[in-house]
PDB file of C-alpha atoms and ligand atoms in Angstrom:
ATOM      1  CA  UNK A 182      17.067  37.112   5.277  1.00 71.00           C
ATOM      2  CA  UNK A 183      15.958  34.980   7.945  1.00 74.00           C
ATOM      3  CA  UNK A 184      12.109  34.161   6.446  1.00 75.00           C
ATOM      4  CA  UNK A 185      10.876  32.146   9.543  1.00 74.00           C
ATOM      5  CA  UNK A 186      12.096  35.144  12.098  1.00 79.00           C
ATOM      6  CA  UNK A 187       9.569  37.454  10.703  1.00 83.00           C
ATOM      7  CA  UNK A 188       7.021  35.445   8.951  1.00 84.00           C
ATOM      8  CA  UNK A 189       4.329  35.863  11.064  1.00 88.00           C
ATOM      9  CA  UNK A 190       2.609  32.599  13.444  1.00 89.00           C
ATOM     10  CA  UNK A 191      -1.237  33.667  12.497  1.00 94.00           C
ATOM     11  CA  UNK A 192      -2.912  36.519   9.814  1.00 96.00           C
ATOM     12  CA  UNK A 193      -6.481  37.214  10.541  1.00 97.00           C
ATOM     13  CA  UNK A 194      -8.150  38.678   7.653  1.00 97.00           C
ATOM     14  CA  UNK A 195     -11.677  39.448   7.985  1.00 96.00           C
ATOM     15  CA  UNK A 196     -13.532  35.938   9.220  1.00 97.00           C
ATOM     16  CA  UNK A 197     -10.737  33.961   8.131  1.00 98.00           C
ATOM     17  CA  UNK A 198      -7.491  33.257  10.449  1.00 98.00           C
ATOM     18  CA  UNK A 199      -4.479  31.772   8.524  1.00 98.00           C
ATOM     19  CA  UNK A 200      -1.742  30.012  10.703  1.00 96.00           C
ATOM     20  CA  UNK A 201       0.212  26.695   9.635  1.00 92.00           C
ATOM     21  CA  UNK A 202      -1.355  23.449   9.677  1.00 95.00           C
ATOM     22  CA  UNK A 203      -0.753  21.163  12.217  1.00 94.00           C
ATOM     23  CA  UNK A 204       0.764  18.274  11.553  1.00 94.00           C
ATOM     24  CA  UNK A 205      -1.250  16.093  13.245  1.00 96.00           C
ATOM     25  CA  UNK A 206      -2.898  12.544  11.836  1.00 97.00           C
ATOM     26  CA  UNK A 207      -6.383  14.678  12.491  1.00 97.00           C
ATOM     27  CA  UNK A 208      -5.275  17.274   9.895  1.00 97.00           C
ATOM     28  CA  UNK A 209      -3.321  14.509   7.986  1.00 97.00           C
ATOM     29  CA  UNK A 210      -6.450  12.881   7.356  1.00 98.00           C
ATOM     30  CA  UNK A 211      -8.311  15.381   6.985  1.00 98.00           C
ATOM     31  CA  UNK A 212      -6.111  16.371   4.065  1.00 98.00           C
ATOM     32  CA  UNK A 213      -6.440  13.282   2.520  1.00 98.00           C
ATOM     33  CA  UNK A 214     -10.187  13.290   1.959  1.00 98.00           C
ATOM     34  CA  UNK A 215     -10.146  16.914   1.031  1.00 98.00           C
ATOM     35  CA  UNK A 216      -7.536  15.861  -1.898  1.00 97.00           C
ATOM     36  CA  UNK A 217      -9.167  12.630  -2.233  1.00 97.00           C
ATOM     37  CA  UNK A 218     -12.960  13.706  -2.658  1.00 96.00           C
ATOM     38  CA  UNK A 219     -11.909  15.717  -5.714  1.00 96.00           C
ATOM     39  CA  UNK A 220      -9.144  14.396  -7.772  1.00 95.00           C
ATOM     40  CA  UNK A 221     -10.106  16.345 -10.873  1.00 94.00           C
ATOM     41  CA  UNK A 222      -9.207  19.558  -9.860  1.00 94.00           C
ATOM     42  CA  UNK A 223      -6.543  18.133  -6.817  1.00 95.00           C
ATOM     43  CA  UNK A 224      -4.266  16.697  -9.758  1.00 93.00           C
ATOM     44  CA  UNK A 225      -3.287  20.687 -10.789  1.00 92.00           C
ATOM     45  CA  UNK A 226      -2.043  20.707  -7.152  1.00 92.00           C
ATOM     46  CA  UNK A 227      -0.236  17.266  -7.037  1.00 90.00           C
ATOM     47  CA  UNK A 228       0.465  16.236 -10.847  1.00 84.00           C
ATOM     48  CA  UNK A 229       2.752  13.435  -9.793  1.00 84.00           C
ATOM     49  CA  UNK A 230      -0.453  11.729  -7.854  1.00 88.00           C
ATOM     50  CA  UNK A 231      -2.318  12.000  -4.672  1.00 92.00           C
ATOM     51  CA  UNK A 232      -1.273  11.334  -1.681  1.00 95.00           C
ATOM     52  CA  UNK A 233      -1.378   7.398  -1.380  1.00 95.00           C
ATOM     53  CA  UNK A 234      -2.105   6.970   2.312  1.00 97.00           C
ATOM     54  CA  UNK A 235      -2.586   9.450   5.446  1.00 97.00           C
ATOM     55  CA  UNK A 236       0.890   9.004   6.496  1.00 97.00           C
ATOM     56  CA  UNK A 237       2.210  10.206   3.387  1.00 95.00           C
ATOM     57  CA  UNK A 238      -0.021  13.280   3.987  1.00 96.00           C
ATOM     58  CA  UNK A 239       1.653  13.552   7.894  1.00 95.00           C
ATOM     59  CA  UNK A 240       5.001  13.361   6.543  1.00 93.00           C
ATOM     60  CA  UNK A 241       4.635  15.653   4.165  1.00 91.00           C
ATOM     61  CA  UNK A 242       3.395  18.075   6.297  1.00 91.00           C
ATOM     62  CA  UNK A 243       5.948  17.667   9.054  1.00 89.00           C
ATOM     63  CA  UNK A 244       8.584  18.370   6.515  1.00 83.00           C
ATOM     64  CA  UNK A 245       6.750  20.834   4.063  1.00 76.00           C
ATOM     65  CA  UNK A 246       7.518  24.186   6.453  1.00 68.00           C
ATOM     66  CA  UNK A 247      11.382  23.339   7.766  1.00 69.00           C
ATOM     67  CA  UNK A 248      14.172  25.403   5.374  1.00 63.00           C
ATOM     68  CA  UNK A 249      15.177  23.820   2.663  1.00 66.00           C
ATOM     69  CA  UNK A 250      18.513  26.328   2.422  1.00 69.00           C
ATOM     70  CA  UNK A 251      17.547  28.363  -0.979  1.00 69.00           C
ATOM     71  CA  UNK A 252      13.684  27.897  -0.931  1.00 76.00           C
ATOM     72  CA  UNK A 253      11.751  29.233   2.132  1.00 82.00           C
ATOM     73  CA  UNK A 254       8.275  28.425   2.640  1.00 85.00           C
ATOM     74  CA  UNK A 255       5.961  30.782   4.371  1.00 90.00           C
ATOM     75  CA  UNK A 256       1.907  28.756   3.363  1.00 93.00           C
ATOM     76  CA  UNK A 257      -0.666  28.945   5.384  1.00 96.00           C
ATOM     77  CA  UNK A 258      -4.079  27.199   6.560  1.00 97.00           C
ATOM     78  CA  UNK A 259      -7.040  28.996   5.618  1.00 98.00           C
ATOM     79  CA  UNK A 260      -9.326  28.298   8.634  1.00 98.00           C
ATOM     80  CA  UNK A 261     -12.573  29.764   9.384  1.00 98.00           C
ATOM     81  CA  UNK A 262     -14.807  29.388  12.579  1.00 98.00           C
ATOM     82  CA  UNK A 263     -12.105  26.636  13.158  1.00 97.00           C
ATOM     83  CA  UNK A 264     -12.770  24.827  10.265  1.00 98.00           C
ATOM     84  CA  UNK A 265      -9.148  23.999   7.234  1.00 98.00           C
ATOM     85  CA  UNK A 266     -10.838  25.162   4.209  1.00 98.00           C
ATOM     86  CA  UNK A 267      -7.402  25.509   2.019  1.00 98.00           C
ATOM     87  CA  UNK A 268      -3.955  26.230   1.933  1.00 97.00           C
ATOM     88  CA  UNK A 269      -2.646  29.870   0.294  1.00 98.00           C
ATOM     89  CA  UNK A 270       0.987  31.314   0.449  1.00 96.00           C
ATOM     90  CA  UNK A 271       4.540  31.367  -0.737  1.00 94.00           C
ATOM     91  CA  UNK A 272       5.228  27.889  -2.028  1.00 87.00           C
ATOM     92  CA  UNK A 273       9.263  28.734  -2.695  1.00 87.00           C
ATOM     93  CA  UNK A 274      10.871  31.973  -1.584  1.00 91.00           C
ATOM     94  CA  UNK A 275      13.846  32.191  -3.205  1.00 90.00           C
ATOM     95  CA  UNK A 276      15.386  35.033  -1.442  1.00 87.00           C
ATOM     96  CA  UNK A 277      18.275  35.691  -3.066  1.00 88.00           C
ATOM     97  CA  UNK A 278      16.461  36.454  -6.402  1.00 92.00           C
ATOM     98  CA  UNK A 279      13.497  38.294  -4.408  1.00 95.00           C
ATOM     99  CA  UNK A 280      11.252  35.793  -6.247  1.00 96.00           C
ATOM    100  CA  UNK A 281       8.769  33.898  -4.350  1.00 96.00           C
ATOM    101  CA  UNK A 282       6.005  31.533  -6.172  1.00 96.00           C
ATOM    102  CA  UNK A 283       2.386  32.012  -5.011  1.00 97.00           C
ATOM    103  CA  UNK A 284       0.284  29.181  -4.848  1.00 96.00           C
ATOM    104  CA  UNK A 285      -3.768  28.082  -2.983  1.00 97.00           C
ATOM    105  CA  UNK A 286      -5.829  25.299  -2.831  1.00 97.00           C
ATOM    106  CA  UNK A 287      -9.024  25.059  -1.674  1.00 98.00           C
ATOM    107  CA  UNK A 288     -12.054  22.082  -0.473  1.00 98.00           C
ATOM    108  CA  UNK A 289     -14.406  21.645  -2.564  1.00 97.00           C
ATOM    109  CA  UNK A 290     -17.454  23.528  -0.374  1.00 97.00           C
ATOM    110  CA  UNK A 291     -15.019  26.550  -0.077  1.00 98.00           C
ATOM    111  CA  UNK A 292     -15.163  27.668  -3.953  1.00 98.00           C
ATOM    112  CA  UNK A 293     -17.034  29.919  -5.656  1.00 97.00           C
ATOM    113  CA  UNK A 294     -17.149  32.319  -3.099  1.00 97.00           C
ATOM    114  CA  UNK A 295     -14.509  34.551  -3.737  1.00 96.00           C
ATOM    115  CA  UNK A 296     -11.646  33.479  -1.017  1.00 98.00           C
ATOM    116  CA  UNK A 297      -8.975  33.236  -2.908  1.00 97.00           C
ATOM    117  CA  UNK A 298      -9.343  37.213  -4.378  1.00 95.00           C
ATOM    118  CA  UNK A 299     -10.333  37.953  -0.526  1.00 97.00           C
ATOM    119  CA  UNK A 300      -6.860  36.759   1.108  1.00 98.00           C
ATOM    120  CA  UNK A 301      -4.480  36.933  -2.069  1.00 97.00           C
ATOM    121  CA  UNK A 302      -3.911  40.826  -1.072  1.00 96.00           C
ATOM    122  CA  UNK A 303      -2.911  40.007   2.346  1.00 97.00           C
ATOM    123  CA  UNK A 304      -0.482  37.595   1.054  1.00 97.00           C
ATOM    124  CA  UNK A 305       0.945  39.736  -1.381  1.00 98.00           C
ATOM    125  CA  UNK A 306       1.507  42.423   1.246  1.00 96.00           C
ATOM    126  CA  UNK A 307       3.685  40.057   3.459  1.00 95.00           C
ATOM    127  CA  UNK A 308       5.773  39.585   0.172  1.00 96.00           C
ATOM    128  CA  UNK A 309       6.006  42.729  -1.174  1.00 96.00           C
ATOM    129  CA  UNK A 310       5.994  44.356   2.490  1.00 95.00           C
ATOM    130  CA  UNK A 311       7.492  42.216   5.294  1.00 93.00           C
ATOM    131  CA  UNK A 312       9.868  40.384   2.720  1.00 93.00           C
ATOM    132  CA  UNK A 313      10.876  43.002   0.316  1.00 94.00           C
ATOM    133  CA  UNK A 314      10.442  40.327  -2.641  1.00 96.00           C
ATOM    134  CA  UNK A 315      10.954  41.860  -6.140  1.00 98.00           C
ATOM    135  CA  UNK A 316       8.462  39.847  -7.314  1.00 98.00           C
ATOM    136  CA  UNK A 317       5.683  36.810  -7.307  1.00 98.00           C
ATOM    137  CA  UNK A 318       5.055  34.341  -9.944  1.00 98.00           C
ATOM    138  CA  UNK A 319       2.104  31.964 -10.178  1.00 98.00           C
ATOM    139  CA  UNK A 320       2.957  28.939 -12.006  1.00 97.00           C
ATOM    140  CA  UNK A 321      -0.311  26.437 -13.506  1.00 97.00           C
ATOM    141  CA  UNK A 322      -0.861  23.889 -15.776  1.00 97.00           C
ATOM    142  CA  UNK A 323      -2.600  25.433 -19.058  1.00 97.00           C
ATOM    143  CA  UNK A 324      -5.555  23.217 -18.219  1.00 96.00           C
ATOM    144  CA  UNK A 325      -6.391  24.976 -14.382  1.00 97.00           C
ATOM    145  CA  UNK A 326      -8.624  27.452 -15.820  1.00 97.00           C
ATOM    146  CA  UNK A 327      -9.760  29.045 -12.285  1.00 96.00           C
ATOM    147  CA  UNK A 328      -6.019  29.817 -11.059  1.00 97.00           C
ATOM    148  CA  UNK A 329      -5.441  31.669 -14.913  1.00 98.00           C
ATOM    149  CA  UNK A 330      -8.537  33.868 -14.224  1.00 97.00           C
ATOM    150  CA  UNK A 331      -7.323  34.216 -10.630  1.00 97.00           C
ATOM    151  CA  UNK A 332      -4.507  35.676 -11.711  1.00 97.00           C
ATOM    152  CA  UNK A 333      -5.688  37.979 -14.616  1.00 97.00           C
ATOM    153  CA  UNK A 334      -8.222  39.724 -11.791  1.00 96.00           C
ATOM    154  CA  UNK A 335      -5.991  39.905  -9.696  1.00 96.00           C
ATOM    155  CA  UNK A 336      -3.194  41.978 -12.260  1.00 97.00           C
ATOM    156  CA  UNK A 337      -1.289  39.233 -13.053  1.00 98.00           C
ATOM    157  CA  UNK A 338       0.774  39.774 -16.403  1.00 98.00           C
ATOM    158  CA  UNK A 339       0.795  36.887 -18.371  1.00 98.00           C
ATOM    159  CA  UNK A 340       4.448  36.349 -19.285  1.00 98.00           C
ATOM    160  CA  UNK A 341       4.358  32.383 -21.515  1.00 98.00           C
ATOM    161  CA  UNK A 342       3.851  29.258 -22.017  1.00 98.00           C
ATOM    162  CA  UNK A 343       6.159  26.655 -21.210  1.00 98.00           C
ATOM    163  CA  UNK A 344       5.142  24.364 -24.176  1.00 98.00           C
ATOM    164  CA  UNK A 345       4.770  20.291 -22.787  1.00 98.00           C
ATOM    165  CA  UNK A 346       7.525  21.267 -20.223  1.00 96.00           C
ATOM    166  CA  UNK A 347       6.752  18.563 -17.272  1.00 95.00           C
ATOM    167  CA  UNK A 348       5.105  15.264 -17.842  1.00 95.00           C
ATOM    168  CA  UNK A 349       3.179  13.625 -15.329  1.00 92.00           C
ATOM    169  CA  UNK A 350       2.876  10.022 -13.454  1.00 89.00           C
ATOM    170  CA  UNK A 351       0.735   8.874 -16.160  1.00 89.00           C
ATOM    171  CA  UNK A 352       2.842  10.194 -19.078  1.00 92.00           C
ATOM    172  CA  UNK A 353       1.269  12.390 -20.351  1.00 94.00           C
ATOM    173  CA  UNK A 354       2.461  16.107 -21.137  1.00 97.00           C
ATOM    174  CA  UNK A 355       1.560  19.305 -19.827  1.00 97.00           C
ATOM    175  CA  UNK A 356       2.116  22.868 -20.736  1.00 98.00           C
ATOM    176  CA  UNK A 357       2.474  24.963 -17.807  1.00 98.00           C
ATOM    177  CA  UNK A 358       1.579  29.055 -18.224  1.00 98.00           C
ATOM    178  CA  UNK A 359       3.367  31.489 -16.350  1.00 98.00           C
ATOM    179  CA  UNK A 360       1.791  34.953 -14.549  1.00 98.00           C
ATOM    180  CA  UNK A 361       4.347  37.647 -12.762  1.00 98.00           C
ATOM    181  CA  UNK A 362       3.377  40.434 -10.933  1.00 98.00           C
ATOM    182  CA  UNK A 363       6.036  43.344  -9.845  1.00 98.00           C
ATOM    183  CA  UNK A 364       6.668  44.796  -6.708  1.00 98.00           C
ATOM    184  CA  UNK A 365       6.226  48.338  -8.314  1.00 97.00           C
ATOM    185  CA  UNK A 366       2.925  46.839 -10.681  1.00 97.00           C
ATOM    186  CA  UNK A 367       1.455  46.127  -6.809  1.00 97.00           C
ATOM    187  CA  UNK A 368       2.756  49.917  -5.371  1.00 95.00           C
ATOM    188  CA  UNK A 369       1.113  51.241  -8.504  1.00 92.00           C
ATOM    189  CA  UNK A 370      -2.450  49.506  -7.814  1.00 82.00           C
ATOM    190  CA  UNK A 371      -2.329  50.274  -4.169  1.00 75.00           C
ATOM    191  CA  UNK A 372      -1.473  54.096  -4.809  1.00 75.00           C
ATOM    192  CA  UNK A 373      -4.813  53.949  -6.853  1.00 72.00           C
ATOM    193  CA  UNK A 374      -6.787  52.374  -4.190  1.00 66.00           C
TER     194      UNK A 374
HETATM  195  C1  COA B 214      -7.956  26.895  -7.793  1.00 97.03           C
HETATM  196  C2  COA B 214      -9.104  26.923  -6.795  1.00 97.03           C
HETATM  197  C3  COA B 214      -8.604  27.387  -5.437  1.00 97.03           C
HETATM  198  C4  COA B 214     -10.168  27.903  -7.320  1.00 97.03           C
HETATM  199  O1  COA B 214     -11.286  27.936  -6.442  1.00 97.03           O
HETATM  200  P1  COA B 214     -12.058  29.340  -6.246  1.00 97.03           P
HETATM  201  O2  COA B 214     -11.044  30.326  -5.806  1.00 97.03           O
HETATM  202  O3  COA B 214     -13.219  29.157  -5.380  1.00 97.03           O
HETATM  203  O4  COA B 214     -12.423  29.721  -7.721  1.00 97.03           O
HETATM  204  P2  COA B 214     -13.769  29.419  -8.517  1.00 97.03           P
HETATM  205  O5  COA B 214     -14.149  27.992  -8.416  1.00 97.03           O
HETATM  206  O6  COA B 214     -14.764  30.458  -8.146  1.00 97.03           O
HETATM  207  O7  COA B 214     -13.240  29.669 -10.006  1.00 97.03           O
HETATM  208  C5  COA B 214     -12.702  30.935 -10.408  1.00 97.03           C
HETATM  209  C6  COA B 214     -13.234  31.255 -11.795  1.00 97.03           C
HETATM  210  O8  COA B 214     -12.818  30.214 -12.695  1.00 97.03           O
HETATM  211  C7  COA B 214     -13.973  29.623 -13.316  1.00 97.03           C
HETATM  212  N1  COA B 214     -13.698  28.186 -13.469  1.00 97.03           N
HETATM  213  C8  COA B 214     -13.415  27.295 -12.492  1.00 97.03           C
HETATM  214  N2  COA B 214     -13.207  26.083 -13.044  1.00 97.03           N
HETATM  215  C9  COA B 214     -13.399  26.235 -14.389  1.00 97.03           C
HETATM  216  C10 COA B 214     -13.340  25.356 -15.506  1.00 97.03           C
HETATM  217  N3  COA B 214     -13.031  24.070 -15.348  1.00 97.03           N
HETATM  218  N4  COA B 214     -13.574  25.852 -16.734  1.00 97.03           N
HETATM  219  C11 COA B 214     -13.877  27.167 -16.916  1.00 97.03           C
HETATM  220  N5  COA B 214     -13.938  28.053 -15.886  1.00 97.03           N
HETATM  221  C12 COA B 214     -13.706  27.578 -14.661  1.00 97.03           C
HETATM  222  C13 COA B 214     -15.121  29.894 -12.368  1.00 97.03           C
HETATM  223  O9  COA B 214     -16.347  29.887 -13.059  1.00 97.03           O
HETATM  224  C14 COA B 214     -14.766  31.298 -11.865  1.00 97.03           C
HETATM  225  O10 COA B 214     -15.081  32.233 -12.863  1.00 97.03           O
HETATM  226  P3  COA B 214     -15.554  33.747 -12.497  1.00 97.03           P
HETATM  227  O11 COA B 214     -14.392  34.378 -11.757  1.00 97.03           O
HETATM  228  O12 COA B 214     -15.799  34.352 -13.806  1.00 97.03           O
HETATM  229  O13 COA B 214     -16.763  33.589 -11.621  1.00 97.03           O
HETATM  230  C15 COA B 214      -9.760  25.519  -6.682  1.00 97.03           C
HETATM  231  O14 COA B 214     -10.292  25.140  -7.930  1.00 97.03           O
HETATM  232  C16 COA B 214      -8.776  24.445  -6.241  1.00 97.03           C
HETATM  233  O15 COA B 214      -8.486  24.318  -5.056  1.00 97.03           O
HETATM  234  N6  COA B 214      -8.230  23.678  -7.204  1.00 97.03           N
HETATM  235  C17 COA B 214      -7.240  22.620  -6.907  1.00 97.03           C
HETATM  236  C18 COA B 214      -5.887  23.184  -6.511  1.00 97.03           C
HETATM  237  C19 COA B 214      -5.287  24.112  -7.558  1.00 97.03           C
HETATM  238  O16 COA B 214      -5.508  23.965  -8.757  1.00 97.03           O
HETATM  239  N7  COA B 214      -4.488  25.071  -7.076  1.00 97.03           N
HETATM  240  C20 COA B 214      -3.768  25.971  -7.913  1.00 97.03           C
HETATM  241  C21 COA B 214      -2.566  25.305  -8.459  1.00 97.03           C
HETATM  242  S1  COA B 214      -1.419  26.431  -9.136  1.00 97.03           S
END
């Protein structure tokens, strides 16, 4: 399947329009103090360290989208009256397997408002829907508390823990915990609706 053919440019969902993020040194910066004004919770997102410098961020970001032959990426920016508040989307398509890993981040002034739950079905519908994946997986370090309950809301089943499976820059290990969700679980929940 030919992800970037029919992955769509721009999703508007309610007051939020999700399209890719330019990579431009604006946005590259931009990035950087986003990551950088929160380390805490930005080190569930990047456990091997933050970004070191802006360029970093700009070359990241002007390789992150291109095909990397058996994991597509279809993320998005979450933007709203113009503004990047996060990133949400398919972090590794694997279509082959019709597995695809879903995966957000957030700024710090965008939390605790509910965006995640608000765009999460929209994302799941271009997986389930335009890509005819089997099924999603959401992947987090046992520590990331508000991705586990994001998940569980959202009908997540929680499938294991991968005990002290990946050990970061520091050296110290980390158990990640694994959440599924089946194409037929999501029919089943949107025949209820
Ligand atoms: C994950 C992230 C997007 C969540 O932001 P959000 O969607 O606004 O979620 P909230 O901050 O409202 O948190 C969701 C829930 O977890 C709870 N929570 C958040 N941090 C918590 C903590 N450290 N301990 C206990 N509960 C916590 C909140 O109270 C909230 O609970 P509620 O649903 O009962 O109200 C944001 O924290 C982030 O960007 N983190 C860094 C990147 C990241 O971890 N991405 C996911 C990697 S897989």
């Amino acid at each position: 399947m030919n992800i970037d053919a029919i992955k769509p440019s721009e999703i508007k969902v309610a007051e939020f329009v999700l399209k890719q993020i330019p990579a431009t040194l604006e946005y590259a910066q931009q990035i950087f103090d986003i990551f950088h004004e929160d380390p805490e919770s930005f080190k569930y997102w990047m456990e091997y360290g933050l970004y070191k410098d802006v360029d970093e961020v700009l070359s990241e970001y002007q390789n992150k989208y291109k095909d990397k032959g058996f994991c597509k990426y279809a993320m998005y920016g979450i933007f709203k009256n113009g503004e990047l508040l996060g990133e949400i989307g398919l972090g590794c398509i694997y279509t082959r397997r019709q597995t695809a890993e879903i995966g957000w981040w957030l700024r710090k002034s965008a939390r605790g408002q509910g965006i995640i739950d608000k765009l999460l079905p929209t994302i799941e519908k271009l997986a389930f829907e335009t890509y005819d994946l089997h099924k999603l997986t959401i992947w987090t370090d046992k520590e990331n508390i508000a991705t586990q309950k994001h998940a569980e809301k959202n009908g997540y089943v929680y499938e294991g823990c991968l005990r002290e499976e990946n050990t970061w820059n520091d050296g110290t290990h980390h158990s990640t915990v694994l959440y599924g969700k089946l194409k037929s679980e999501w029919q089943q929940k949107a025949a209820v609706k």
